[in-house]
Coordinates of N, CA, C and O in Angstrom, one line a residue:
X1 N 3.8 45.7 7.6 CA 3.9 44.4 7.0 C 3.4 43.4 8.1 O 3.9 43.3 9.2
X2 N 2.4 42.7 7.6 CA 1.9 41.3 8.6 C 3.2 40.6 8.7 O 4.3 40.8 8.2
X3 N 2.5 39.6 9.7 CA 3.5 38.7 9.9 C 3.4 37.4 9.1 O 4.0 36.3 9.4
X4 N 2.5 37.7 8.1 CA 1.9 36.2 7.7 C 3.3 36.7 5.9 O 4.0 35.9 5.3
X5 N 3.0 38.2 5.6 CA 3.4 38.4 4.5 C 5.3 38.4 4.8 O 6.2 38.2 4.0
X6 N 5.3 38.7 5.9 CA 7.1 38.5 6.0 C 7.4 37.0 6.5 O 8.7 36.8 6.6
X7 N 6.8 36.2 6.7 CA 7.0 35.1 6.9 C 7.1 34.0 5.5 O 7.9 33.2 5.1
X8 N 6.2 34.3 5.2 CA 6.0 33.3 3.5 C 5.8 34.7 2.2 O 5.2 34.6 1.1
X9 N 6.1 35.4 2.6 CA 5.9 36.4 0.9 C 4.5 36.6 0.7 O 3.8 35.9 1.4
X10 N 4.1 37.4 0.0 CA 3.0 38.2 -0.6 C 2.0 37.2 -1.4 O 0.8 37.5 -1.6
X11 N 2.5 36.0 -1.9 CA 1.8 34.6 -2.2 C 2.1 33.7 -1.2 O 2.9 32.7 -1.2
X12 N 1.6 34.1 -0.3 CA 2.1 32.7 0.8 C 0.7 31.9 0.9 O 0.7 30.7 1.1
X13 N -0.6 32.5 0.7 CA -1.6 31.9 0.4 C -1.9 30.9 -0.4 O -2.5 29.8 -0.3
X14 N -1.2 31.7 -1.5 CA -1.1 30.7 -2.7 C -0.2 29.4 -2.7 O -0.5 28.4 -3.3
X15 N 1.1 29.5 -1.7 CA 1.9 28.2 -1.9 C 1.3 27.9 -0.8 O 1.5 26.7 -0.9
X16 N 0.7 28.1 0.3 CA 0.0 26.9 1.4 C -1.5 26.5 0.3 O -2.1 25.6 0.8
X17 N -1.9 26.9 -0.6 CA -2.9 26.3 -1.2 C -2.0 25.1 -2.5 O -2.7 24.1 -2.9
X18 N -1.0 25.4 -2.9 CA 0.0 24.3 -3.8 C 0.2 23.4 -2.5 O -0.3 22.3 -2.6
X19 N 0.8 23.7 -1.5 CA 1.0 22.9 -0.1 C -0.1 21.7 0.0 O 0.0 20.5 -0.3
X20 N -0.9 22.3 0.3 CA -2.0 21.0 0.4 C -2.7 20.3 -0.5 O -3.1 19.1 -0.4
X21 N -3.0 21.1 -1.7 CA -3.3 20.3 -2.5 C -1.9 18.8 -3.0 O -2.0 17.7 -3.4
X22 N -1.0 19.6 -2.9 CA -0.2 17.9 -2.9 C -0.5 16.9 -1.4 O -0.9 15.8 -1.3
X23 N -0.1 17.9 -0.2 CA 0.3 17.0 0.4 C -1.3 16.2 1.3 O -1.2 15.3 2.2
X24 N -2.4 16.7 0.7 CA -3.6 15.8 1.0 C -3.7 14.8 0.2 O -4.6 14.2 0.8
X25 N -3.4 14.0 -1.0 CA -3.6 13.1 -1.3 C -2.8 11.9 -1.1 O -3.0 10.7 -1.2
X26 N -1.5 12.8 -0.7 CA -0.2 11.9 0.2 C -0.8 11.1 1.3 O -0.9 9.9 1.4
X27 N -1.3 12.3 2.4 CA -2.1 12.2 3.4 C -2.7 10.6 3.3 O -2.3 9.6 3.9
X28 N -3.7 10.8 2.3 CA -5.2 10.0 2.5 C -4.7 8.7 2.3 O -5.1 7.7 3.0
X29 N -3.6 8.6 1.0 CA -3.3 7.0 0.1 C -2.3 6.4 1.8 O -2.2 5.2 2.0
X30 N -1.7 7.3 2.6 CA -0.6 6.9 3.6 C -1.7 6.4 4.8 O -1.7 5.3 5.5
X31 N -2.6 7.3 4.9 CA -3.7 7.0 5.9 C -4.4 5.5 5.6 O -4.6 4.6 6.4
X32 N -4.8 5.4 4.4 CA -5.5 4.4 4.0 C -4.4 3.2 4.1 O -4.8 2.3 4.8
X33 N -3.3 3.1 3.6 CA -2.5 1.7 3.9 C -2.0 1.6 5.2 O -1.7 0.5 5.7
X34 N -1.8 2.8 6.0 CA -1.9 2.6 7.8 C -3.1 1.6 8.1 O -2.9 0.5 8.7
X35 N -4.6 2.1 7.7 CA -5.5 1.4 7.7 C -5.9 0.5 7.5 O -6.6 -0.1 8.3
X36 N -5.4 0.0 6.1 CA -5.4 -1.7 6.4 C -5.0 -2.7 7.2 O -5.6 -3.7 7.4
X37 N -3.5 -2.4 7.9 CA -2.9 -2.8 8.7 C -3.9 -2.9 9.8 O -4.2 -4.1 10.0
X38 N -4.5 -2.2 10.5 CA -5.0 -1.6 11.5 C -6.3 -3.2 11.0 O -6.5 -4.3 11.4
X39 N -6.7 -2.3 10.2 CA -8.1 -3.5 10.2 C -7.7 -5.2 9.9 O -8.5 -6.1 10.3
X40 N -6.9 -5.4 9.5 CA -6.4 -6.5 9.3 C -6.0 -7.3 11.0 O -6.2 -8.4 11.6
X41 N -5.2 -6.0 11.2 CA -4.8 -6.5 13.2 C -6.2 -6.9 14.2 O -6.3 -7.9 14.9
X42 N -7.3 -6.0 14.0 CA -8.4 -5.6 14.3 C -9.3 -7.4 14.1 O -9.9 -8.1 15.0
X43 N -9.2 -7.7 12.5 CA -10.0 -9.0 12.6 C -9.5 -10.1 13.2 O -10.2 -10.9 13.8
X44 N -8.0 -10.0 12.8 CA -7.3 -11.1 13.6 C -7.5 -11.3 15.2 O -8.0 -12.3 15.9
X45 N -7.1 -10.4 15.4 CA -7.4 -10.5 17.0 C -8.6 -11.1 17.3 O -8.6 -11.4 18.5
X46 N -9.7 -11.2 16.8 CA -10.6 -11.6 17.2 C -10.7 -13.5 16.8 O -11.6 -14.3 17.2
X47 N -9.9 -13.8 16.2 CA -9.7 -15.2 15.4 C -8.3 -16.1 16.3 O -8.0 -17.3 16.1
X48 N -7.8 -15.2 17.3 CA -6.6 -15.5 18.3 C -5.6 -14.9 18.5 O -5.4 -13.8 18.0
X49 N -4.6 -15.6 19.4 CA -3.4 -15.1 19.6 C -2.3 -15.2 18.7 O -1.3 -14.4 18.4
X50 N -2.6 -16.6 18.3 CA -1.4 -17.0 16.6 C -2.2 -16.2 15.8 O -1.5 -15.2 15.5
X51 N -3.1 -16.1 15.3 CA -3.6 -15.4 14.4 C -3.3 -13.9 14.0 O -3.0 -13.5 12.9
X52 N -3.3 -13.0 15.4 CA -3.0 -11.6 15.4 C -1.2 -11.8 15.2 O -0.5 -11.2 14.4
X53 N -0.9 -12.7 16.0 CA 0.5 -12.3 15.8 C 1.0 -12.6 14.9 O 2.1 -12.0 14.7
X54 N 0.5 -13.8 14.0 CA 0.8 -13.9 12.5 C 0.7 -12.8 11.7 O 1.7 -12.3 11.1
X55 N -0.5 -12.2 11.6 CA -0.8 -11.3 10.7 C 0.2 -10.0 11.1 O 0.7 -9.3 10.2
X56 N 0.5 -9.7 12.7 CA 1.1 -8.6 12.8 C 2.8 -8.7 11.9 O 3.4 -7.8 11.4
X57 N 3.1 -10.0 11.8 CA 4.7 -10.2 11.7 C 4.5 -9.9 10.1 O 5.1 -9.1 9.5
X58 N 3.5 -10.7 9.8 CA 3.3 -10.3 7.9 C 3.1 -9.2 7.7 O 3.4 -8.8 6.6
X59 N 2.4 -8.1 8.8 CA 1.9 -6.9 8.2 C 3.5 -6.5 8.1 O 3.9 -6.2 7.0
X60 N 4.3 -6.6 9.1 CA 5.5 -5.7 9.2 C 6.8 -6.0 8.5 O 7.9 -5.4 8.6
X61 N 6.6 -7.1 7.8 CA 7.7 -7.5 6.5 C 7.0 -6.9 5.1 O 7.7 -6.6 4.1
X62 N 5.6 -6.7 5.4 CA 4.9 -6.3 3.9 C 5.0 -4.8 3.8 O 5.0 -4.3 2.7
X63 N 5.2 -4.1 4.7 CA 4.7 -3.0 4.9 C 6.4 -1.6 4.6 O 6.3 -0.4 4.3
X64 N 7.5 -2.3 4.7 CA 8.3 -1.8 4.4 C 8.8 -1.9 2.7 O 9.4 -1.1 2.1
X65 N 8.4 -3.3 2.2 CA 8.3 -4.0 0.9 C 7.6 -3.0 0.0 O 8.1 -2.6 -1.0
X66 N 6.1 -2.5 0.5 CA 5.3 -2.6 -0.1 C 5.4 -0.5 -0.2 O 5.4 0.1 -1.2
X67 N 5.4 0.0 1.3 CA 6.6 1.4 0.8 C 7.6 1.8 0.3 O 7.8 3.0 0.1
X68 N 8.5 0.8 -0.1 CA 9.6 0.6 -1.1 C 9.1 1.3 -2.2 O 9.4 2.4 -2.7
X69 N 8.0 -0.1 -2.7 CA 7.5 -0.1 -4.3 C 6.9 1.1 -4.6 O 7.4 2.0 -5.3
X70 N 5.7 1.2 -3.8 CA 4.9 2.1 -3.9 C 5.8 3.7 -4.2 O 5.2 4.7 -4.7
X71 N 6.9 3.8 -3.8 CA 7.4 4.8 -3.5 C 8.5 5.5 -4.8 O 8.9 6.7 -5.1
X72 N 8.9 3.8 -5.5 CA 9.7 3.9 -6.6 C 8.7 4.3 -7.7 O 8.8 5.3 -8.4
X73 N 7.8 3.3 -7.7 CA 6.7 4.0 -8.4 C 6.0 5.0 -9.1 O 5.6 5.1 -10.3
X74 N 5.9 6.0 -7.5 CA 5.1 7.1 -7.6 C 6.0 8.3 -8.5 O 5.5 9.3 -8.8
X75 N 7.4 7.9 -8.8 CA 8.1 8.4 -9.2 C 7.6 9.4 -10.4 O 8.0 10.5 -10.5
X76 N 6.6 8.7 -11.2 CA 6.2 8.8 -12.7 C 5.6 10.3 -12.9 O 5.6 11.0 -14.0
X77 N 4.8 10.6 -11.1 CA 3.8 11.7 -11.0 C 4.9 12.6 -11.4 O 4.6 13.2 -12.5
X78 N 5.9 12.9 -10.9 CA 6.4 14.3 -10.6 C 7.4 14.3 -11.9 O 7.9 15.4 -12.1
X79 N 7.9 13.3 -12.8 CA 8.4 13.3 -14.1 C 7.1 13.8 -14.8 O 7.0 14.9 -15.2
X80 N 6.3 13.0 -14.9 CA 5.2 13.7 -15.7 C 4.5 15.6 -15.5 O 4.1 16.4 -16.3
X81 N 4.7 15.6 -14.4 CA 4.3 17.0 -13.9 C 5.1 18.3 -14.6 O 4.5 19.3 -14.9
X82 N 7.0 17.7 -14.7 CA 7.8 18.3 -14.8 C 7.9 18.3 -16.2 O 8.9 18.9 -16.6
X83 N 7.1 17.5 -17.5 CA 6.9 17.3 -18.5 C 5.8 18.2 -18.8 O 6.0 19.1 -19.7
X84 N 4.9 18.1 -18.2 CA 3.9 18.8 -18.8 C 3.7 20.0 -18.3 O 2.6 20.4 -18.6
X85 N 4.6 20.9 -17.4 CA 5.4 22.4 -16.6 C 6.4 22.4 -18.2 O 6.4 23.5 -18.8
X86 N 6.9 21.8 -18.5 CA 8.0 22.7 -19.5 C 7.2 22.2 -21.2 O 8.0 22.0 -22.1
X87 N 5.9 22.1 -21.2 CA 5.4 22.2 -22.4 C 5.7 20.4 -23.2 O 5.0 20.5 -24.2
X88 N 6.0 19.7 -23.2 CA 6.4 18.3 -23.4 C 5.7 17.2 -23.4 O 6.2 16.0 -23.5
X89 N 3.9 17.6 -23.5 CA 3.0 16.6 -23.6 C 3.7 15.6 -24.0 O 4.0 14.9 -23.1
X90 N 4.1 15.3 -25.2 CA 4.1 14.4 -25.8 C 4.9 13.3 -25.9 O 4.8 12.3 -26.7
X91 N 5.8 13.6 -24.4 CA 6.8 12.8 -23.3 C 6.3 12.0 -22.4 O 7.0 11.0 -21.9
X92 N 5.0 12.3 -22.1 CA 4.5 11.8 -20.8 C 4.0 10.4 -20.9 O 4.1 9.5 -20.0
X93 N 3.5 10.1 -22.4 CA 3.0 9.1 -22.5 C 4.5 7.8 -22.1 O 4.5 6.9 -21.3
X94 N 5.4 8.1 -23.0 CA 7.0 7.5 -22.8 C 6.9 7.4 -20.7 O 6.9 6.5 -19.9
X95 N 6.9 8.1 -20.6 CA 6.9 8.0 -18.8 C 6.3 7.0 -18.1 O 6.8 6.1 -17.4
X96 N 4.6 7.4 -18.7 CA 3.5 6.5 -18.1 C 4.1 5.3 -18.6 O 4.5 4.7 -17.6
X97 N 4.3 4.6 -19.5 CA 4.9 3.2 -20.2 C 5.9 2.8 -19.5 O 6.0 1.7 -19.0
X98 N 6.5 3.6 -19.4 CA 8.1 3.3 -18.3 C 7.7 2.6 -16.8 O 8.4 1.7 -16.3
X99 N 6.2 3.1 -16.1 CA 6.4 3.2 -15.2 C 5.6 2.0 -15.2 O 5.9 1.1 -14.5
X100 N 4.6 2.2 -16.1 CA 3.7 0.5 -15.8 C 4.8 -0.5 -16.2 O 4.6 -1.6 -15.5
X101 N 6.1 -0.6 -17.0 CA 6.3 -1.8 -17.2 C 7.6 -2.0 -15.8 O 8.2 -3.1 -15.7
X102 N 7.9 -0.9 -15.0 CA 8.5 -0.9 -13.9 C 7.9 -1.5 -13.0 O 8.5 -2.3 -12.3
X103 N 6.3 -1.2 -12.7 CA 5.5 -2.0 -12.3 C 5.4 -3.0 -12.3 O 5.1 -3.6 -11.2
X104 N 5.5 -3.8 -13.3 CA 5.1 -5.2 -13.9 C 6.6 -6.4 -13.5 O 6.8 -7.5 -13.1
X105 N 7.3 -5.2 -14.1 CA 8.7 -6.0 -13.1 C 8.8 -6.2 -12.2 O 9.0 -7.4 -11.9
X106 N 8.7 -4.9 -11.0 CA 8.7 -5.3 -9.6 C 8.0 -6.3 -9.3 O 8.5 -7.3 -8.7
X107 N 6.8 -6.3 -9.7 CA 5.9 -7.1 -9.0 C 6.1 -8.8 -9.2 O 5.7 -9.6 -8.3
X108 N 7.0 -9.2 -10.5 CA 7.0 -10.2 -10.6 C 8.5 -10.3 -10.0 O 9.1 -11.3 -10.4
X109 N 9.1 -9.7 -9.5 CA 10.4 -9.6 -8.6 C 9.6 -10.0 -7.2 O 10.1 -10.9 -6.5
X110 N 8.7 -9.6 -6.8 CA 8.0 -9.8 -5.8 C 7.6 -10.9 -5.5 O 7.9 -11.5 -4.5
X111 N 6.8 -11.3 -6.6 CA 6.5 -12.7 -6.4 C 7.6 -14.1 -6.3 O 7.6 -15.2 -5.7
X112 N 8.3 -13.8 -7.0 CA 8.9 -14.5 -7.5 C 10.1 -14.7 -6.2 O 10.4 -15.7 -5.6
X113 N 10.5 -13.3 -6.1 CA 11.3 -13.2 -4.3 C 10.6 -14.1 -3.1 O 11.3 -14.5 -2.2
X114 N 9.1 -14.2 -3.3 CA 8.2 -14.6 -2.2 C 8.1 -16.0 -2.4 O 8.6 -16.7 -1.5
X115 N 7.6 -16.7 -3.5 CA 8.5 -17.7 -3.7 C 9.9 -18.7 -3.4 O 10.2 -19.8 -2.9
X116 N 10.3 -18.0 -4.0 CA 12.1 -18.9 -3.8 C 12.4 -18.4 -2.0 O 13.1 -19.1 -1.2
X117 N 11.9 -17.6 -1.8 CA 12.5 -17.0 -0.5 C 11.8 -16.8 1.5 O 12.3 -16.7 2.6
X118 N 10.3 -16.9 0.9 CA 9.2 -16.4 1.9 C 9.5 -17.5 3.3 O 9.6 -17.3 4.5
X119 N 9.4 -18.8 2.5 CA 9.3 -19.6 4.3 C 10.3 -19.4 4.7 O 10.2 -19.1 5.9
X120 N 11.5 -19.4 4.1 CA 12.8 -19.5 4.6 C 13.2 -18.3 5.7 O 13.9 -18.4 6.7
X121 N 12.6 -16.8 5.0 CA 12.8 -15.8 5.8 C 12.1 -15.6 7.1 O 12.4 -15.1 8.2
X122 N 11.0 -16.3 6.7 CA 10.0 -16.6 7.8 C 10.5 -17.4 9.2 O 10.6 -17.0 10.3
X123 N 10.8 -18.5 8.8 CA 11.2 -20.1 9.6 C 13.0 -19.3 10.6 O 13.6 -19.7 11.6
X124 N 13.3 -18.1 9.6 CA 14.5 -18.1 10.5 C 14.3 -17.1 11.4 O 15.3 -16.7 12.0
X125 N 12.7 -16.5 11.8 CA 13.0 -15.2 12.8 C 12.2 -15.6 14.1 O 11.6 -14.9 15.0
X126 N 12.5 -17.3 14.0 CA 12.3 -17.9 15.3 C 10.5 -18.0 16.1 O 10.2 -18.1 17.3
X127 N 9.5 -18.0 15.0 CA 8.5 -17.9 15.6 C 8.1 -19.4 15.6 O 8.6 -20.3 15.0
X128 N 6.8 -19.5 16.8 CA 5.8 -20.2 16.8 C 5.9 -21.1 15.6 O 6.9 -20.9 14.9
X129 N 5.0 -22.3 15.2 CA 4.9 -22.5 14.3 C 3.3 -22.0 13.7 O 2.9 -21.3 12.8
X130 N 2.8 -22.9 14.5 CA 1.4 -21.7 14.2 C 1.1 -19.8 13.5 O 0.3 -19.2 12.8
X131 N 2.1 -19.5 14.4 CA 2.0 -18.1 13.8 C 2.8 -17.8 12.6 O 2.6 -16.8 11.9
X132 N 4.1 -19.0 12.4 CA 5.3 -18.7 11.3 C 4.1 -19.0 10.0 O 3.8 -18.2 9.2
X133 N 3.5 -20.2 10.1 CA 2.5 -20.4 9.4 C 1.1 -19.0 8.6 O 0.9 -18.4 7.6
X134 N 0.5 -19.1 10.1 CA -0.3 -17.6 9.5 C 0.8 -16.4 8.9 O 0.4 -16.0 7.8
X135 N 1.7 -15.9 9.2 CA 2.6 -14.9 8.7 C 2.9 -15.5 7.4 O 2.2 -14.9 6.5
X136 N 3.6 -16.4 7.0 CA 3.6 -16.8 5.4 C 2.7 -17.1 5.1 O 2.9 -17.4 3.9
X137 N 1.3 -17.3 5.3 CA 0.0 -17.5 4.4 C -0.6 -16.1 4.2 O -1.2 -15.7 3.2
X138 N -0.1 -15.4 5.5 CA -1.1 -13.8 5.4 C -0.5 -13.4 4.2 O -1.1 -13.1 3.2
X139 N 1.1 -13.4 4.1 CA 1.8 -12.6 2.8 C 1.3 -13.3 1.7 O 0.9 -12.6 0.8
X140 N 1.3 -14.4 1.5 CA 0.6 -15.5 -0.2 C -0.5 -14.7 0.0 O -0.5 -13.7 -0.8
X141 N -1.5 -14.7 0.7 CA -2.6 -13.7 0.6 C -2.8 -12.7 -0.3 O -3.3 -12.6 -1.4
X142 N -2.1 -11.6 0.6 CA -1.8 -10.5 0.2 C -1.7 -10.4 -1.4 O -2.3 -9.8 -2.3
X143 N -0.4 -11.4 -1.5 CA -0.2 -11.4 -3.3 C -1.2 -11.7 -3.9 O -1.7 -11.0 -4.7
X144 N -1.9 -12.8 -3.7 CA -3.1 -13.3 -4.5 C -4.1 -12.4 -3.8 O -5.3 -12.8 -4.0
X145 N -3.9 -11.3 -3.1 CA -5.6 -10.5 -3.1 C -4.8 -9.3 -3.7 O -5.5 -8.3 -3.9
X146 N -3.5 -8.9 -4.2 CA -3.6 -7.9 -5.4 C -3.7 -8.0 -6.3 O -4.1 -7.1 -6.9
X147 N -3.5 -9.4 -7.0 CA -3.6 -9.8 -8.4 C -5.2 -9.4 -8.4 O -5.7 -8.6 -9.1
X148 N -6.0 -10.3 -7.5 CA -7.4 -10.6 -7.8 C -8.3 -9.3 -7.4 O -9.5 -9.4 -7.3
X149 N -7.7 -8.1 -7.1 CA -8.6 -7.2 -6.5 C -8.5 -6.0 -7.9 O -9.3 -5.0 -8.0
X150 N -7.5 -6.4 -8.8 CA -7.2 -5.7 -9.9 C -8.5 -5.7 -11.2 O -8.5 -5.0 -12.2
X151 N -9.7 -6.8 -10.9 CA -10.9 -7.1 -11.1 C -12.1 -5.9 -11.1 O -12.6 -5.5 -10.0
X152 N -12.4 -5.6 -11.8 CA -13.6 -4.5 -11.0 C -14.9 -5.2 -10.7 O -15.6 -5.9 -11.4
X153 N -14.9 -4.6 -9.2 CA -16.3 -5.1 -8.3 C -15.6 -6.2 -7.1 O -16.5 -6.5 -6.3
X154 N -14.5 -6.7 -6.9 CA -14.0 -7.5 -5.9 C -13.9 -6.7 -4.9 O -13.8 -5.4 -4.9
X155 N -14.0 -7.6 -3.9 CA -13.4 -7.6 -2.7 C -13.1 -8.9 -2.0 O -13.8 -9.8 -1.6
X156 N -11.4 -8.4 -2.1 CA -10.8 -9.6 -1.5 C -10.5 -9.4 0.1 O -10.3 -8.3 0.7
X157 N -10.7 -10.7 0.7 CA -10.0 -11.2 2.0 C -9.3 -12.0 2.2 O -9.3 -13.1 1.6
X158 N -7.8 -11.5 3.3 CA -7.4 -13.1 2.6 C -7.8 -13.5 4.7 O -8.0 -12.5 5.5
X159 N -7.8 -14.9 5.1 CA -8.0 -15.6 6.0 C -7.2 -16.8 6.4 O -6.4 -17.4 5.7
X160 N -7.5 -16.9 7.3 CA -6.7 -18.1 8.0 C -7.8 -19.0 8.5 O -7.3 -20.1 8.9
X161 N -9.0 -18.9 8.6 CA -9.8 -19.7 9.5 C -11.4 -19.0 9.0 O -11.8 -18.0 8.4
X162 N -12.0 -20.0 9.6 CA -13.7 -19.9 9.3 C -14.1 -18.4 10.0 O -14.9 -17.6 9.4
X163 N -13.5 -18.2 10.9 CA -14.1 -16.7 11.9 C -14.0 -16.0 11.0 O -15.0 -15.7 10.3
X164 N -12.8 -15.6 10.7 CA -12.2 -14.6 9.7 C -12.8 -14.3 8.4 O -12.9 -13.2 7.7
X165 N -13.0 -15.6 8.1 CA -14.0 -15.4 7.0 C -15.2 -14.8 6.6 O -15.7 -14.3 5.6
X166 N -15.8 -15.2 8.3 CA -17.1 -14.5 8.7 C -17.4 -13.3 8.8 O -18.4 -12.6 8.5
X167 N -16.1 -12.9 9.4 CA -16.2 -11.4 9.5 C -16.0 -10.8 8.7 O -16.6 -9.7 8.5
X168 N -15.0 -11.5 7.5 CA -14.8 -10.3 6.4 C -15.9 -10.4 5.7 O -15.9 -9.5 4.9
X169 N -17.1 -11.2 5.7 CA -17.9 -11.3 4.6 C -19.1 -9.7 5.2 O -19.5 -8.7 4.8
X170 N -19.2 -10.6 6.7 CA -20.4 -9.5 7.2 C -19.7 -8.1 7.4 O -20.5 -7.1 7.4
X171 N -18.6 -8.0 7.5 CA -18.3 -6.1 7.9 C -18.0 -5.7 6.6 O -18.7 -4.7 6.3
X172 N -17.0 -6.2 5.5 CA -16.6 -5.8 4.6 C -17.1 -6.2 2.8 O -16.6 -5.9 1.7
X173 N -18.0 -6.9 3.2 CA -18.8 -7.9 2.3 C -17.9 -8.3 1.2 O -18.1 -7.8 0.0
X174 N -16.9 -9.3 1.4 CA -15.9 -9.4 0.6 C -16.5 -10.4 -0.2 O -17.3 -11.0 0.5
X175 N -16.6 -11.0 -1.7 CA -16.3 -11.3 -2.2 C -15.7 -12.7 -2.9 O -16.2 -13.7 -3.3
X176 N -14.0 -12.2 -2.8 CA -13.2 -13.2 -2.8 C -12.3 -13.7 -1.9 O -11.5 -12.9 -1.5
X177 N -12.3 -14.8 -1.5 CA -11.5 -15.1 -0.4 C -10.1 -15.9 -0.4 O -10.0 -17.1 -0.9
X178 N -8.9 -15.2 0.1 CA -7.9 -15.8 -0.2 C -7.1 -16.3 0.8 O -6.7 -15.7 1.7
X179 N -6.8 -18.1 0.6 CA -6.9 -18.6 1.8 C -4.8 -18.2 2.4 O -3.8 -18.0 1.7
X180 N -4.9 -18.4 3.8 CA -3.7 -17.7 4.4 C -3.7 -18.4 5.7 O -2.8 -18.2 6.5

């Protein structure tokens, strides 16, 4: 007996090929919102010191918010999966419904939280003003570059200053620009 067959069974091929096919697209969508962060830090910094460190404080209030949602969300995949594994087509659709209008809630919980609540949370964790400023403009941003990126053919930026704008237009050929 290998060591590969007493280790994971006689289909162990087969569940490291179930293995990755889920956990690569995990992968990519986790890689890619690492990524924005990254590029967002990346233009800033080139635009200043309040600038980067605005955007860094907004990336890191957004970024646990925005893994939250994302996360309650994705819920719908693996109900639907477990729907259409026990024969139940005709459940899934009731799911998908559930989940967009779970969607639609959060998001205007979101907003609406960002609203009544954003400077206030902001103004009390003792920054700069300059940078308290960019950090609540980067997040208004953000909101207004998901509404508007929901468009097909945008690309949104959101910005604080003429640099930034420059850059996003020539590296990322944005589009729409949302001021922050």
């Amino acid at each position: 007996m290998t060591g590969w067959i007493r280790w994971f069974g006689a289909d162990g091929k087969a569940k490291f090929r179930r293995f990755f096919g889920i956990m690569l697209p995990i992968l990519v969508t986790q890689t890619a919102i690492m990524g924005m962060n990254f590029c967002d830090t990346v233009m800033s910094g080139h635009a200043g010191a309040s600038q980067l460190a605005g955007t860094a404080i907004g990336g890191n209030i957004w970024m646990p918010v925005f893994t939250t949602l994302n996360g309650i969300l994705m819920a719908s995949m693996p109900l639907s999966a477990q729907l259409l594994g026990a024969g139940r087509r005709a459940e899934i659709g009731k799911v998908i419904r559930h989940g967009l209008w779970m969607a639609l809630g959060l998001a205007l919980l979101c907003y609406a939280a960002a609203a009544l609540f954003l400077e206030a949370v902001v103004s009390r964790l003792g920054l700069a003003p300059d940078v308290a400023y960019v950090a609540t403009h980067y997040l208004a941003g953000i909101g207004i570059g998901i509404a508007a990126s929901k468009v097909k053919g945008t690309r949104v930026c959101t910005c604080s200053d003429v640099y930034s704008a420059e850059l996003s237009k020539r590296h990322n050929n944005s589009n729409i620009l949302t001021m922050g």
